[in-house]
Amino acid sequence: MKQIHELRSALRLFKCLGSEIRIDILELLLAKGKLSMASIASELRITNGALSPHVRELEANGLITVTEVPGKHGTLRICAVADQQILIDMMRNPEEGGLYETEISVGQYTDYSVFPTCGISTPEHLIGTEDEPCFFASPERVSAGILWLGHGYVQYIIPNYLKPRQVLKELLISMEISSEAPGYQEDWPSDITFSINGIDVCTWTLPGDFGKVRGIYTPQWWNANWNQYGQLKFLSVDNAGTYIDGIRRSDTTLKDLNITEGTAITLRLSAPEDAEHSGGLTIFGRSFGNYKQDIRVRMEYTNEPESSDR
């Protein structure tokens, strides 16, 4: 999700979107996924020269990504939508509250228990060999771009930057995930439990382990018979409950999690062996899958008024 926290800072974005041909490019990419510039030009019936400045402007505003891949007749420039959602917060008053945002690499877990099928990989190569849990302890894991497990869990620490008088209003976590089948299986449900500070906040059933089409950011060397991409899921907890993609999933609230200034925040993703749908878990980072992100965290807070002496 592309987030803009001040209306005036969105001015350049508005100007960028004030072009029918740029809207046409975005709609085409949203409908068909990643496309080469030559394919876009052909679809829109314009020349590559006419297309280039529009692509540069969309890329400069973070609306699309452009990557170069080898082709039969030289290098191809492949375009893809960077984010499918744009959030513009027009009402935020810095005096009333604010945001802390951070991104955690998929390999920066602090605890794990994984069982085959399992593995971990950087964007360049596998770390060790497949189905050997011992490689999850490799120091090289901090560079990982993807990990997968047949059952078990991985746990992360979320930085807590809250200061005195800052009260957490919403915790939002987004990640690209799928189930984990041997090879891949489009229909392979898996129950994933999300836990924060040791509390199981909700469980969500992932529908499959997707591999028919190569992920937009999945490296070319990655085996075509392995999983390629996942679904981008949004886990949020506020003072009313816990949600996945805006759908209420449980009554667990921020009060239950007891997140205040100076407290630790842990996030655990589990694929239990005894779940109704025990289908494993894959976590995609920014160098794999369809979304250029790792595990993103947004903490929205309000400021408590200062107490006055009487």
PDB file of C-alpha atoms in Angstrom:
ATOM      1  CA  MET A   1       0.000   0.000   0.000  1.00  0.00           C
ATOM      2  CA  LYS A   2       1.382   3.409  -0.989  1.00  0.00           C
ATOM      3  CA  GLN A   3       0.686   5.805   1.872  1.00  0.00           C
ATOM      4  CA  ILE A   4       0.673   9.621   1.756  1.00  0.00           C
ATOM      5  CA  HIS A   5       0.318  11.390   5.065  1.00  0.00           C
ATOM      6  CA  GLU A   6       0.088  15.021   3.977  1.00  0.00           C
ATOM      7  CA  LEU A   7      -2.180  16.304   1.202  1.00  0.00           C
ATOM      8  CA  ARG A   8       0.349  18.778  -0.216  1.00  0.00           C
ATOM      9  CA  SER A   9       2.999  16.062  -0.594  1.00  0.00           C
ATOM     10  CA  ALA A  10       0.623  14.274  -2.993  1.00  0.00           C
ATOM     11  CA  LEU A  11       0.657  17.157  -5.482  1.00  0.00           C
ATOM     12  CA  ARG A  12       3.203  15.544  -7.806  1.00  0.00           C
ATOM     13  CA  LEU A  13       1.280  12.266  -7.671  1.00  0.00           C
ATOM     14  CA  PHE A  14      -1.942  14.056  -8.650  1.00  0.00           C
ATOM     15  CA  LYS A  15      -0.148  15.670 -11.588  1.00  0.00           C
ATOM     16  CA  CYS A  16       1.214  12.295 -12.639  1.00  0.00           C
ATOM     17  CA  LEU A  17      -2.268  10.770 -12.616  1.00  0.00           C
ATOM     18  CA  GLY A  18      -3.725  13.733 -14.532  1.00  0.00           C
ATOM     19  CA  SER A  19      -2.907  12.010 -17.808  1.00  0.00           C
ATOM     20  CA  GLU A  20      -5.247   9.633 -19.605  1.00  0.00           C
ATOM     21  CA  ILE A  21      -2.402   7.679 -21.176  1.00  0.00           C
ATOM     22  CA  ARG A  22      -0.791   7.058 -17.760  1.00  0.00           C
ATOM     23  CA  ILE A  23      -4.143   5.844 -16.450  1.00  0.00           C
ATOM     24  CA  ASP A  24      -4.356   3.595 -19.518  1.00  0.00           C
ATOM     25  CA  ILE A  25      -0.919   2.172 -18.685  1.00  0.00           C
ATOM     26  CA  LEU A  26      -1.896   1.473 -15.077  1.00  0.00           C
ATOM     27  CA  GLU A  27      -5.207  -0.119 -16.051  1.00  0.00           C
ATOM     28  CA  LEU A  28      -3.433  -2.317 -18.591  1.00  0.00           C
ATOM     29  CA  LEU A  29      -0.863  -3.485 -16.035  1.00  0.00           C
ATOM     30  CA  LEU A  30      -3.540  -4.099 -13.405  1.00  0.00           C
ATOM     31  CA  ALA A  31      -5.482  -6.231 -15.885  1.00  0.00           C
ATOM     32  CA  LYS A  32      -2.586  -8.201 -17.359  1.00  0.00           C
ATOM     33  CA  GLY A  33       0.177  -8.113 -14.755  1.00  0.00           C
ATOM     34  CA  LYS A  34       3.739  -7.429 -15.830  1.00  0.00           C
ATOM     35  CA  LEU A  35       4.313  -6.403 -19.467  1.00  0.00           C
ATOM     36  CA  SER A  36       7.276  -5.330 -21.540  1.00  0.00           C
ATOM     37  CA  MET A  37       7.363  -1.745 -22.763  1.00  0.00           C
ATOM     38  CA  ALA A  38       7.049  -3.039 -26.334  1.00  0.00           C
ATOM     39  CA  SER A  39       3.856  -4.900 -25.396  1.00  0.00           C
ATOM     40  CA  ILE A  40       2.408  -1.829 -23.670  1.00  0.00           C
ATOM     41  CA  ALA A  41       3.174   0.345 -26.685  1.00  0.00           C
ATOM     42  CA  SER A  42       1.534  -2.224 -28.975  1.00  0.00           C
ATOM     43  CA  GLU A  43      -1.582  -2.493 -26.784  1.00  0.00           C
ATOM     44  CA  LEU A  44      -1.974   1.295 -26.599  1.00  0.00           C
ATOM     45  CA  ARG A  45      -1.026   1.797 -30.257  1.00  0.00           C
ATOM     46  CA  ILE A  46       1.728   4.304 -29.556  1.00  0.00           C
ATOM     47  CA  THR A  47       5.447   4.292 -30.250  1.00  0.00           C
ATOM     48  CA  ASN A  48       8.085   3.279 -27.711  1.00  0.00           C
ATOM     49  CA  GLY A  49       9.406   6.832 -27.854  1.00  0.00           C
ATOM     50  CA  ALA A  50       6.007   8.253 -26.911  1.00  0.00           C
ATOM     51  CA  LEU A  51       5.605   5.688 -24.134  1.00  0.00           C
ATOM     52  CA  SER A  52       8.997   6.217 -22.455  1.00  0.00           C
ATOM     53  CA  PRO A  53       8.369   9.596 -20.702  1.00  0.00           C
ATOM     54  CA  HIS A  54       5.081   8.322 -19.245  1.00  0.00           C
ATOM     55  CA  VAL A  55       6.777   5.199 -17.906  1.00  0.00           C
ATOM     56  CA  ARG A  56       9.546   7.327 -16.373  1.00  0.00           C
ATOM     57  CA  GLU A  57       7.001   9.557 -14.639  1.00  0.00           C
ATOM     58  CA  LEU A  58       5.006   6.607 -13.272  1.00  0.00           C
ATOM     59  CA  GLU A  59       8.208   4.997 -12.021  1.00  0.00           C
ATOM     60  CA  ALA A  60       9.456   8.245 -10.430  1.00  0.00           C
ATOM     61  CA  ASN A  61       6.213   8.497  -8.449  1.00  0.00           C
ATOM     62  CA  GLY A  62       6.453   4.913  -7.231  1.00  0.00           C
ATOM     63  CA  LEU A  63       3.374   3.759  -9.126  1.00  0.00           C
ATOM     64  CA  ILE A  64       5.157   1.159 -11.251  1.00  0.00           C
ATOM     65  CA  THR A  65       8.438  -0.714 -11.183  1.00  0.00           C
ATOM     66  CA  VAL A  66      10.647  -1.296 -14.223  1.00  0.00           C
ATOM     67  CA  THR A  67      13.093  -4.197 -14.302  1.00  0.00           C
ATOM     68  CA  GLU A  68      15.443  -5.348 -17.031  1.00  0.00           C
ATOM     69  CA  VAL A  69      15.525  -8.999 -18.092  1.00  0.00           C
ATOM     70  CA  PRO A  70      17.374 -10.717 -20.936  1.00  0.00           C
ATOM     71  CA  GLY A  71      15.348 -11.338 -24.105  1.00  0.00           C
ATOM     72  CA  LYS A  72      15.890 -13.053 -27.436  1.00  0.00           C
ATOM     73  CA  HIS A  73      16.941  -9.810 -29.113  1.00  0.00           C
ATOM     74  CA  GLY A  74      18.550  -7.909 -26.254  1.00  0.00           C
ATOM     75  CA  THR A  75      17.334  -6.572 -22.917  1.00  0.00           C
ATOM     76  CA  LEU A  76      13.608  -6.245 -22.167  1.00  0.00           C
ATOM     77  CA  ARG A  77      12.223  -3.605 -19.811  1.00  0.00           C
ATOM     78  CA  ILE A  78       9.368  -5.160 -17.831  1.00  0.00           C
ATOM     79  CA  CYS A  79       6.782  -2.931 -16.147  1.00  0.00           C
ATOM     80  CA  ALA A  80       4.518  -3.852 -13.224  1.00  0.00           C
ATOM     81  CA  VAL A  81       2.254  -1.995 -10.804  1.00  0.00           C
ATOM     82  CA  ALA A  82       4.143  -1.284  -7.567  1.00  0.00           C
ATOM     83  CA  ASP A  83       1.128  -1.056  -5.237  1.00  0.00           C
ATOM     84  CA  GLN A  84      -2.530  -1.792  -5.856  1.00  0.00           C
ATOM     85  CA  GLN A  85      -3.748   0.593  -3.156  1.00  0.00           C
ATOM     86  CA  ILE A  86      -3.034   4.267  -2.419  1.00  0.00           C
ATOM     87  CA  LEU A  87      -3.984   5.733   0.958  1.00  0.00           C
ATOM     88  CA  ILE A  88      -4.074   9.509   1.361  1.00  0.00           C
ATOM     89  CA  ASP A  89      -4.683  10.719   4.912  1.00  0.00           C
ATOM     90  CA  MET A  90      -6.055  14.254   4.513  1.00  0.00           C
ATOM     91  CA  MET A  91      -7.120  14.769   8.124  1.00  0.00           C
ATOM     92  CA  ARG A  92      -4.047  13.831  10.127  1.00  0.00           C
ATOM     93  CA  ASN A  93      -2.989  16.551  12.555  1.00  0.00           C
ATOM     94  CA  PRO A  94       0.599  16.063  13.797  1.00  0.00           C
ATOM     95  CA  GLU A  95      -0.415  17.537  17.141  1.00  0.00           C
ATOM     96  CA  GLU A  96      -3.037  14.830  17.587  1.00  0.00           C
ATOM     97  CA  GLY A  97      -0.928  11.848  16.560  1.00  0.00           C
ATOM     98  CA  GLY A  98       1.227  10.270  13.914  1.00  0.00           C
ATOM     99  CA  LEU A  99       2.712   7.121  12.423  1.00  0.00           C
ATOM    100  CA  TYR A 100       5.736   4.910  12.790  1.00  0.00           C
ATOM    101  CA  GLU A 101       6.510   2.718   9.800  1.00  0.00           C
ATOM    102  CA  THR A 102       9.148   0.062   9.334  1.00  0.00           C
ATOM    103  CA  GLU A 103       9.903  -2.948   7.147  1.00  0.00           C
ATOM    104  CA  ILE A 104      11.299  -6.247   8.416  1.00  0.00           C
ATOM    105  CA  SER A 105      13.184  -8.623   6.131  1.00  0.00           C
ATOM    106  CA  VAL A 106      11.670 -12.111   5.948  1.00  0.00           C
ATOM    107  CA  GLY A 107      14.999 -13.484   7.181  1.00  0.00           C
ATOM    108  CA  GLN A 108      15.149 -11.315  10.313  1.00  0.00           C
ATOM    109  CA  TYR A 109      13.188 -13.752  12.459  1.00  0.00           C
ATOM    110  CA  THR A 110      14.291 -14.128  16.072  1.00  0.00           C
ATOM    111  CA  ASP A 111      12.834 -17.589  16.715  1.00  0.00           C
ATOM    112  CA  TYR A 112      11.675 -20.487  14.571  1.00  0.00           C
ATOM    113  CA  SER A 113      10.615 -24.115  14.517  1.00  0.00           C
ATOM    114  CA  VAL A 114      10.304 -25.475  10.987  1.00  0.00           C
ATOM    115  CA  PHE A 115       9.709 -28.876   9.434  1.00  0.00           C
ATOM    116  CA  PRO A 116       9.941 -30.101   5.814  1.00  0.00           C
ATOM    117  CA  THR A 117       9.063 -29.255   3.217  1.00  0.00           C
ATOM    118  CA  CYS A 118      11.154 -26.232   4.139  1.00  0.00           C
ATOM    119  CA  GLY A 119      13.858 -23.939   2.860  1.00  0.00           C
ATOM    120  CA  ILE A 120      15.226 -20.434   2.717  1.00  0.00           C
ATOM    121  CA  SER A 121      16.794 -18.477  -0.119  1.00  0.00           C
ATOM    122  CA  THR A 122      18.438 -15.174  -0.944  1.00  0.00           C
ATOM    123  CA  PRO A 123      17.580 -13.486  -4.272  1.00  0.00           C
ATOM    124  CA  GLU A 124      20.722 -15.109  -5.712  1.00  0.00           C
ATOM    125  CA  HIS A 125      20.792 -18.657  -4.339  1.00  0.00           C
ATOM    126  CA  LEU A 126      19.387 -21.169  -1.879  1.00  0.00           C
ATOM    127  CA  ILE A 127      20.831 -21.056   1.625  1.00  0.00           C
ATOM    128  CA  GLY A 128      22.135 -24.571   2.100  1.00  0.00           C
ATOM    129  CA  THR A 129      19.828 -27.265   0.750  1.00  0.00           C
ATOM    130  CA  GLU A 130      16.096 -27.871   0.753  1.00  0.00           C
ATOM    131  CA  ASP A 131      14.292 -29.647   3.596  1.00  0.00           C
ATOM    132  CA  GLU A 132      17.137 -29.150   6.084  1.00  0.00           C
ATOM    133  CA  PRO A 133      15.855 -26.989   8.992  1.00  0.00           C
ATOM    134  CA  CYS A 134      19.423 -26.428  10.256  1.00  0.00           C
ATOM    135  CA  PHE A 135      19.995 -23.843   7.509  1.00  0.00           C
ATOM    136  CA  PHE A 136      17.403 -21.549   9.102  1.00  0.00           C
ATOM    137  CA  ALA A 137      20.161 -20.779  11.633  1.00  0.00           C
ATOM    138  CA  SER A 138      22.601 -19.626   8.946  1.00  0.00           C
ATOM    139  CA  PRO A 139      23.937 -16.067   9.405  1.00  0.00           C
ATOM    140  CA  GLU A 140      23.130 -15.603   5.720  1.00  0.00           C
ATOM    141  CA  ARG A 141      19.434 -15.709   6.570  1.00  0.00           C
ATOM    142  CA  VAL A 142      19.386 -11.904   7.102  1.00  0.00           C
ATOM    143  CA  SER A 143      19.668 -11.603   3.306  1.00  0.00           C
ATOM    144  CA  ALA A 144      16.808 -14.016   2.645  1.00  0.00           C
ATOM    145  CA  GLY A 145      14.113 -13.054   0.172  1.00  0.00           C
ATOM    146  CA  ILE A 146      11.828 -16.053   0.706  1.00  0.00           C
ATOM    147  CA  LEU A 147      11.288 -18.858   3.226  1.00  0.00           C
ATOM    148  CA  TRP A 148       8.897 -21.783   3.406  1.00  0.00           C
ATOM    149  CA  LEU A 149       7.905 -24.507   5.863  1.00  0.00           C
ATOM    150  CA  GLY A 150       5.626 -27.547   5.849  1.00  0.00           C
ATOM    151  CA  HIS A 151       4.544 -26.816   9.419  1.00  0.00           C
ATOM    152  CA  GLY A 152       5.931 -24.872  12.364  1.00  0.00           C
ATOM    153  CA  TYR A 153       6.452 -21.141  12.896  1.00  0.00           C
ATOM    154  CA  VAL A 154       8.721 -18.129  12.494  1.00  0.00           C
ATOM    155  CA  GLN A 155       8.737 -15.213  14.907  1.00  0.00           C
ATOM    156  CA  TYR A 156       9.833 -11.590  14.466  1.00  0.00           C
ATOM    157  CA  ILE A 157      10.430  -8.602  16.746  1.00  0.00           C
ATOM    158  CA  ILE A 158       8.618  -5.428  15.697  1.00  0.00           C
ATOM    159  CA  PRO A 159      10.455  -2.219  16.656  1.00  0.00           C
ATOM    160  CA  ASN A 160       8.476  -0.188  19.179  1.00  0.00           C
ATOM    161  CA  TYR A 161       9.223   3.526  18.744  1.00  0.00           C
ATOM    162  CA  LEU A 162       6.391   4.823  20.960  1.00  0.00           C
ATOM    163  CA  LYS A 163       7.396   7.731  23.194  1.00  0.00           C
ATOM    164  CA  PRO A 164       5.857   8.974  26.440  1.00  0.00           C
ATOM    165  CA  ARG A 165       2.247  10.158  25.941  1.00  0.00           C
ATOM    166  CA  GLN A 166       1.959   8.305  22.632  1.00  0.00           C
ATOM    167  CA  VAL A 167      -0.870   5.750  22.725  1.00  0.00           C
ATOM    168  CA  LEU A 168      -1.158   3.112  20.011  1.00  0.00           C
ATOM    169  CA  LYS A 169      -4.352   3.483  17.975  1.00  0.00           C
ATOM    170  CA  GLU A 170      -3.831   0.818  15.299  1.00  0.00           C
ATOM    171  CA  LEU A 171      -1.206  -1.789  14.456  1.00  0.00           C
ATOM    172  CA  LEU A 172      -1.193  -2.713  10.745  1.00  0.00           C
ATOM    173  CA  ILE A 173       1.046  -5.453   9.325  1.00  0.00           C
ATOM    174  CA  SER A 174       1.170  -6.445   5.664  1.00  0.00           C
ATOM    175  CA  MET A 175       2.996  -9.372   4.049  1.00  0.00           C
ATOM    176  CA  GLU A 176       2.876 -11.539   0.933  1.00  0.00           C
ATOM    177  CA  ILE A 177       2.215 -15.152   1.920  1.00  0.00           C
ATOM    178  CA  SER A 178       0.972 -18.445   0.516  1.00  0.00           C
ATOM    179  CA  SER A 179       0.681 -22.042   1.650  1.00  0.00           C
ATOM    180  CA  GLU A 180       3.506 -24.544   0.997  1.00  0.00           C
ATOM    181  CA  ALA A 181       3.011 -27.643  -1.106  1.00  0.00           C
ATOM    182  CA  PRO A 182       5.687 -29.897  -2.592  1.00  0.00           C
ATOM    183  CA  GLY A 183       6.389 -28.073  -5.856  1.00  0.00           C
ATOM    184  CA  TYR A 184       3.226 -25.991  -6.006  1.00  0.00           C
ATOM    185  CA  GLN A 185      -0.523 -26.581  -5.812  1.00  0.00           C
ATOM    186  CA  GLU A 186      -3.008 -23.828  -6.687  1.00  0.00           C
ATOM    187  CA  ASP A 187      -5.635 -25.519  -4.477  1.00  0.00           C
ATOM    188  CA  TRP A 188      -3.759 -26.237  -1.236  1.00  0.00           C
ATOM    189  CA  PRO A 189      -5.488 -24.599   1.762  1.00  0.00           C
ATOM    190  CA  SER A 190      -3.518 -23.846   4.898  1.00  0.00           C
ATOM    191  CA  ASP A 191      -4.632 -22.407   8.247  1.00  0.00           C
ATOM    192  CA  ILE A 192      -2.189 -19.694   9.341  1.00  0.00           C
ATOM    193  CA  THR A 193      -2.331 -18.409  12.918  1.00  0.00           C
ATOM    194  CA  PHE A 194      -1.118 -14.864  13.611  1.00  0.00           C
ATOM    195  CA  SER A 195       0.122 -14.217  17.148  1.00  0.00           C
ATOM    196  CA  ILE A 196       1.209 -10.912  18.695  1.00  0.00           C
ATOM    197  CA  ASN A 197       2.923 -10.811  22.082  1.00  0.00           C
ATOM    198  CA  GLY A 198       2.088 -14.459  22.637  1.00  0.00           C
ATOM    199  CA  ILE A 199      -1.640 -14.000  21.981  1.00  0.00           C
ATOM    200  CA  ASP A 200      -3.261 -15.760  19.003  1.00  0.00           C
ATOM    201  CA  VAL A 201      -5.095 -12.815  17.461  1.00  0.00           C
ATOM    202  CA  CYS A 202      -6.684 -14.721  14.544  1.00  0.00           C
ATOM    203  CA  THR A 203      -6.394 -17.566  12.033  1.00  0.00           C
ATOM    204  CA  TRP A 204      -6.730 -17.194   8.259  1.00  0.00           C
ATOM    205  CA  THR A 205      -6.967 -19.928   5.627  1.00  0.00           C
ATOM    206  CA  LEU A 206      -4.658 -19.365   2.675  1.00  0.00           C
ATOM    207  CA  PRO A 207      -6.199 -20.918  -0.461  1.00  0.00           C
ATOM    208  CA  GLY A 208      -3.127 -22.231  -2.256  1.00  0.00           C
ATOM    209  CA  ASP A 209       0.519 -22.348  -3.214  1.00  0.00           C
ATOM    210  CA  PHE A 210       0.645 -20.469  -6.508  1.00  0.00           C
ATOM    211  CA  GLY A 211       3.035 -21.374  -9.294  1.00  0.00           C
ATOM    212  CA  LYS A 212       1.344 -21.459 -12.716  1.00  0.00           C
ATOM    213  CA  VAL A 213       2.699 -17.992 -13.550  1.00  0.00           C
ATOM    214  CA  ARG A 214       6.120 -16.640 -12.561  1.00  0.00           C
ATOM    215  CA  GLY A 215       5.998 -13.949  -9.892  1.00  0.00           C
ATOM    216  CA  ILE A 216       6.677 -10.410 -11.043  1.00  0.00           C
ATOM    217  CA  TYR A 217       9.806 -10.128  -8.878  1.00  0.00           C
ATOM    218  CA  THR A 218      10.710 -13.813  -8.644  1.00  0.00           C
ATOM    219  CA  PRO A 219      14.277 -14.278 -10.003  1.00  0.00           C
ATOM    220  CA  GLN A 220      14.692 -15.937 -13.368  1.00  0.00           C
ATOM    221  CA  TRP A 221      16.880 -18.700 -11.899  1.00  0.00           C
ATOM    222  CA  TRP A 222      14.080 -19.815  -9.547  1.00  0.00           C
ATOM    223  CA  ASN A 223      12.735 -23.247 -10.505  1.00  0.00           C
ATOM    224  CA  ALA A 224       9.551 -22.875 -12.591  1.00  0.00           C
ATOM    225  CA  ASN A 225       8.042 -25.854 -10.732  1.00  0.00           C
ATOM    226  CA  TRP A 226       8.285 -24.102  -7.346  1.00  0.00           C
ATOM    227  CA  ASN A 227       5.867 -21.583  -5.867  1.00  0.00           C
ATOM    228  CA  GLN A 228       6.095 -18.172  -7.516  1.00  0.00           C
ATOM    229  CA  TYR A 229       3.968 -15.673  -5.587  1.00  0.00           C
ATOM    230  CA  GLY A 230       1.457 -15.275  -2.767  1.00  0.00           C
ATOM    231  CA  GLN A 231      -1.393 -13.056  -1.613  1.00  0.00           C
ATOM    232  CA  LEU A 232      -0.819  -9.689   0.036  1.00  0.00           C
ATOM    233  CA  LYS A 233      -2.579  -9.868   3.402  1.00  0.00           C
ATOM    234  CA  PHE A 234      -3.249  -6.993   5.803  1.00  0.00           C
ATOM    235  CA  LEU A 235      -3.448  -7.872   9.507  1.00  0.00           C
ATOM    236  CA  SER A 236      -4.689  -5.038  11.705  1.00  0.00           C
ATOM    237  CA  VAL A 237      -5.524  -4.695  15.373  1.00  0.00           C
ATOM    238  CA  ASP A 238      -7.235  -1.659  16.884  1.00  0.00           C
ATOM    239  CA  ASN A 239      -9.372  -0.851  19.901  1.00  0.00           C
ATOM    240  CA  ALA A 240     -12.358  -2.715  18.469  1.00  0.00           C
ATOM    241  CA  GLY A 241     -10.861  -5.995  17.289  1.00  0.00           C
ATOM    242  CA  THR A 242      -8.592  -7.834  14.839  1.00  0.00           C
ATOM    243  CA  TYR A 243      -9.043  -7.790  11.069  1.00  0.00           C
ATOM    244  CA  ILE A 244      -7.647  -9.461   7.936  1.00  0.00           C
ATOM    245  CA  ASP A 245      -8.025  -7.274   4.839  1.00  0.00           C
ATOM    246  CA  GLY A 246     -10.571  -5.183   6.730  1.00  0.00           C
ATOM    247  CA  ILE A 247     -12.734  -8.195   7.647  1.00  0.00           C
ATOM    248  CA  ARG A 248     -13.215  -8.693  11.381  1.00  0.00           C
ATOM    249  CA  ARG A 249     -11.669 -11.984  12.482  1.00  0.00           C
ATOM    250  CA  SER A 250     -11.615 -11.842  16.294  1.00  0.00           C
ATOM    251  CA  ASP A 251     -12.412  -9.746  19.359  1.00  0.00           C
ATOM    252  CA  THR A 252      -8.743  -9.351  20.339  1.00  0.00           C
ATOM    253  CA  THR A 253      -7.954  -5.640  20.798  1.00  0.00           C
ATOM    254  CA  LEU A 254      -4.892  -3.506  21.416  1.00  0.00           C
ATOM    255  CA  LYS A 255      -5.756  -3.500  25.114  1.00  0.00           C
ATOM    256  CA  ASP A 256      -5.285  -7.282  25.158  1.00  0.00           C
ATOM    257  CA  LEU A 257      -1.830  -6.924  23.571  1.00  0.00           C
ATOM    258  CA  ASN A 258      -0.659  -4.353  26.150  1.00  0.00           C
ATOM    259  CA  ILE A 259       1.616  -2.407  23.787  1.00  0.00           C
ATOM    260  CA  THR A 260       2.940   0.731  25.422  1.00  0.00           C
ATOM    261  CA  GLU A 261       6.132   2.765  25.404  1.00  0.00           C
ATOM    262  CA  GLY A 262       9.136   0.497  25.922  1.00  0.00           C
ATOM    263  CA  THR A 263       7.323  -2.844  25.648  1.00  0.00           C
ATOM    264  CA  ALA A 264       8.495  -5.528  23.247  1.00  0.00           C
ATOM    265  CA  ILE A 265       6.306  -6.517  20.287  1.00  0.00           C
ATOM    266  CA  THR A 266       6.572 -10.008  18.815  1.00  0.00           C
ATOM    267  CA  LEU A 267       4.866 -11.305  15.693  1.00  0.00           C
ATOM    268  CA  ARG A 268       4.579 -15.049  15.117  1.00  0.00           C
ATOM    269  CA  LEU A 269       3.264 -16.725  11.961  1.00  0.00           C
ATOM    270  CA  SER A 270       2.371 -20.374  12.537  1.00  0.00           C
ATOM    271  CA  ALA A 271       1.265 -23.230  10.310  1.00  0.00           C
ATOM    272  CA  PRO A 272       0.196 -25.809  12.923  1.00  0.00           C
ATOM    273  CA  GLU A 273       0.601 -29.480  12.088  1.00  0.00           C
ATOM    274  CA  ASP A 274      -2.725 -30.274  13.794  1.00  0.00           C
ATOM    275  CA  ALA A 275      -4.732 -27.556  11.976  1.00  0.00           C
ATOM    276  CA  GLU A 276      -7.812 -28.546   9.982  1.00  0.00           C
ATOM    277  CA  HIS A 277      -5.935 -27.439   6.863  1.00  0.00           C
ATOM    278  CA  SER A 278      -2.275 -28.177   7.509  1.00  0.00           C
ATOM    279  CA  GLY A 279      -0.783 -26.795   4.301  1.00  0.00           C
ATOM    280  CA  GLY A 280       2.362 -24.990   5.395  1.00  0.00           C
ATOM    281  CA  LEU A 281       3.498 -21.404   4.920  1.00  0.00           C
ATOM    282  CA  THR A 282       5.608 -19.398   2.467  1.00  0.00           C
ATOM    283  CA  ILE A 283       6.665 -15.791   3.139  1.00  0.00           C
ATOM    284  CA  PHE A 284       7.784 -13.700   0.153  1.00  0.00           C
ATOM    285  CA  GLY A 285      10.104 -10.706   0.437  1.00  0.00           C
ATOM    286  CA  ARG A 286      10.589  -7.798  -1.954  1.00  0.00           C
ATOM    287  CA  SER A 287      12.791  -9.830  -4.325  1.00  0.00           C
ATOM    288  CA  PHE A 288      10.216 -12.613  -4.816  1.00  0.00           C
ATOM    289  CA  GLY A 289       6.514 -12.781  -5.623  1.00  0.00           C
ATOM    290  CA  ASN A 290       4.247  -9.997  -6.881  1.00  0.00           C
ATOM    291  CA  TYR A 291       4.776  -7.242  -4.301  1.00  0.00           C
ATOM    292  CA  LYS A 292       7.950  -5.237  -3.789  1.00  0.00           C
ATOM    293  CA  GLN A 293       7.944  -5.368  -0.023  1.00  0.00           C
ATOM    294  CA  ASP A 294       9.042  -7.409   2.957  1.00  0.00           C
ATOM    295  CA  ILE A 295       6.968  -7.446   6.167  1.00  0.00           C
ATOM    296  CA  ARG A 296       5.671  -3.884   6.548  1.00  0.00           C
ATOM    297  CA  VAL A 297       4.497  -2.508   9.869  1.00  0.00           C
ATOM    298  CA  ARG A 298       2.583   0.698  10.532  1.00  0.00           C
ATOM    299  CA  MET A 299       1.876   1.900  14.069  1.00  0.00           C
ATOM    300  CA  GLU A 300      -0.634   4.738  14.241  1.00  0.00           C
ATOM    301  CA  TYR A 301      -0.767   6.580  17.557  1.00  0.00           C
ATOM    302  CA  THR A 302      -2.512   9.446  19.307  1.00  0.00           C
ATOM    303  CA  ASN A 303      -0.952  11.907  21.740  1.00  0.00           C
ATOM    304  CA  GLU A 304      -2.314  12.032  25.252  1.00  0.00           C
ATOM    305  CA  PRO A 305      -2.735  15.579  26.595  1.00  0.00           C
ATOM    306  CA  GLU A 306      -0.104  16.720  29.060  1.00  0.00           C
ATOM    307  CA  SER A 307      -1.303  16.761  32.653  1.00  0.00           C
ATOM    308  CA  SER A 308      -1.488  20.230  34.158  1.00  0.00           C
ATOM    309  CA  ASP A 309      -0.428  21.037  37.735  1.00  0.00           C
ATOM    310  CA  ARG A 310      -3.122  22.565  39.892  1.00  0.00           C
TER     311      ARG A 310
END
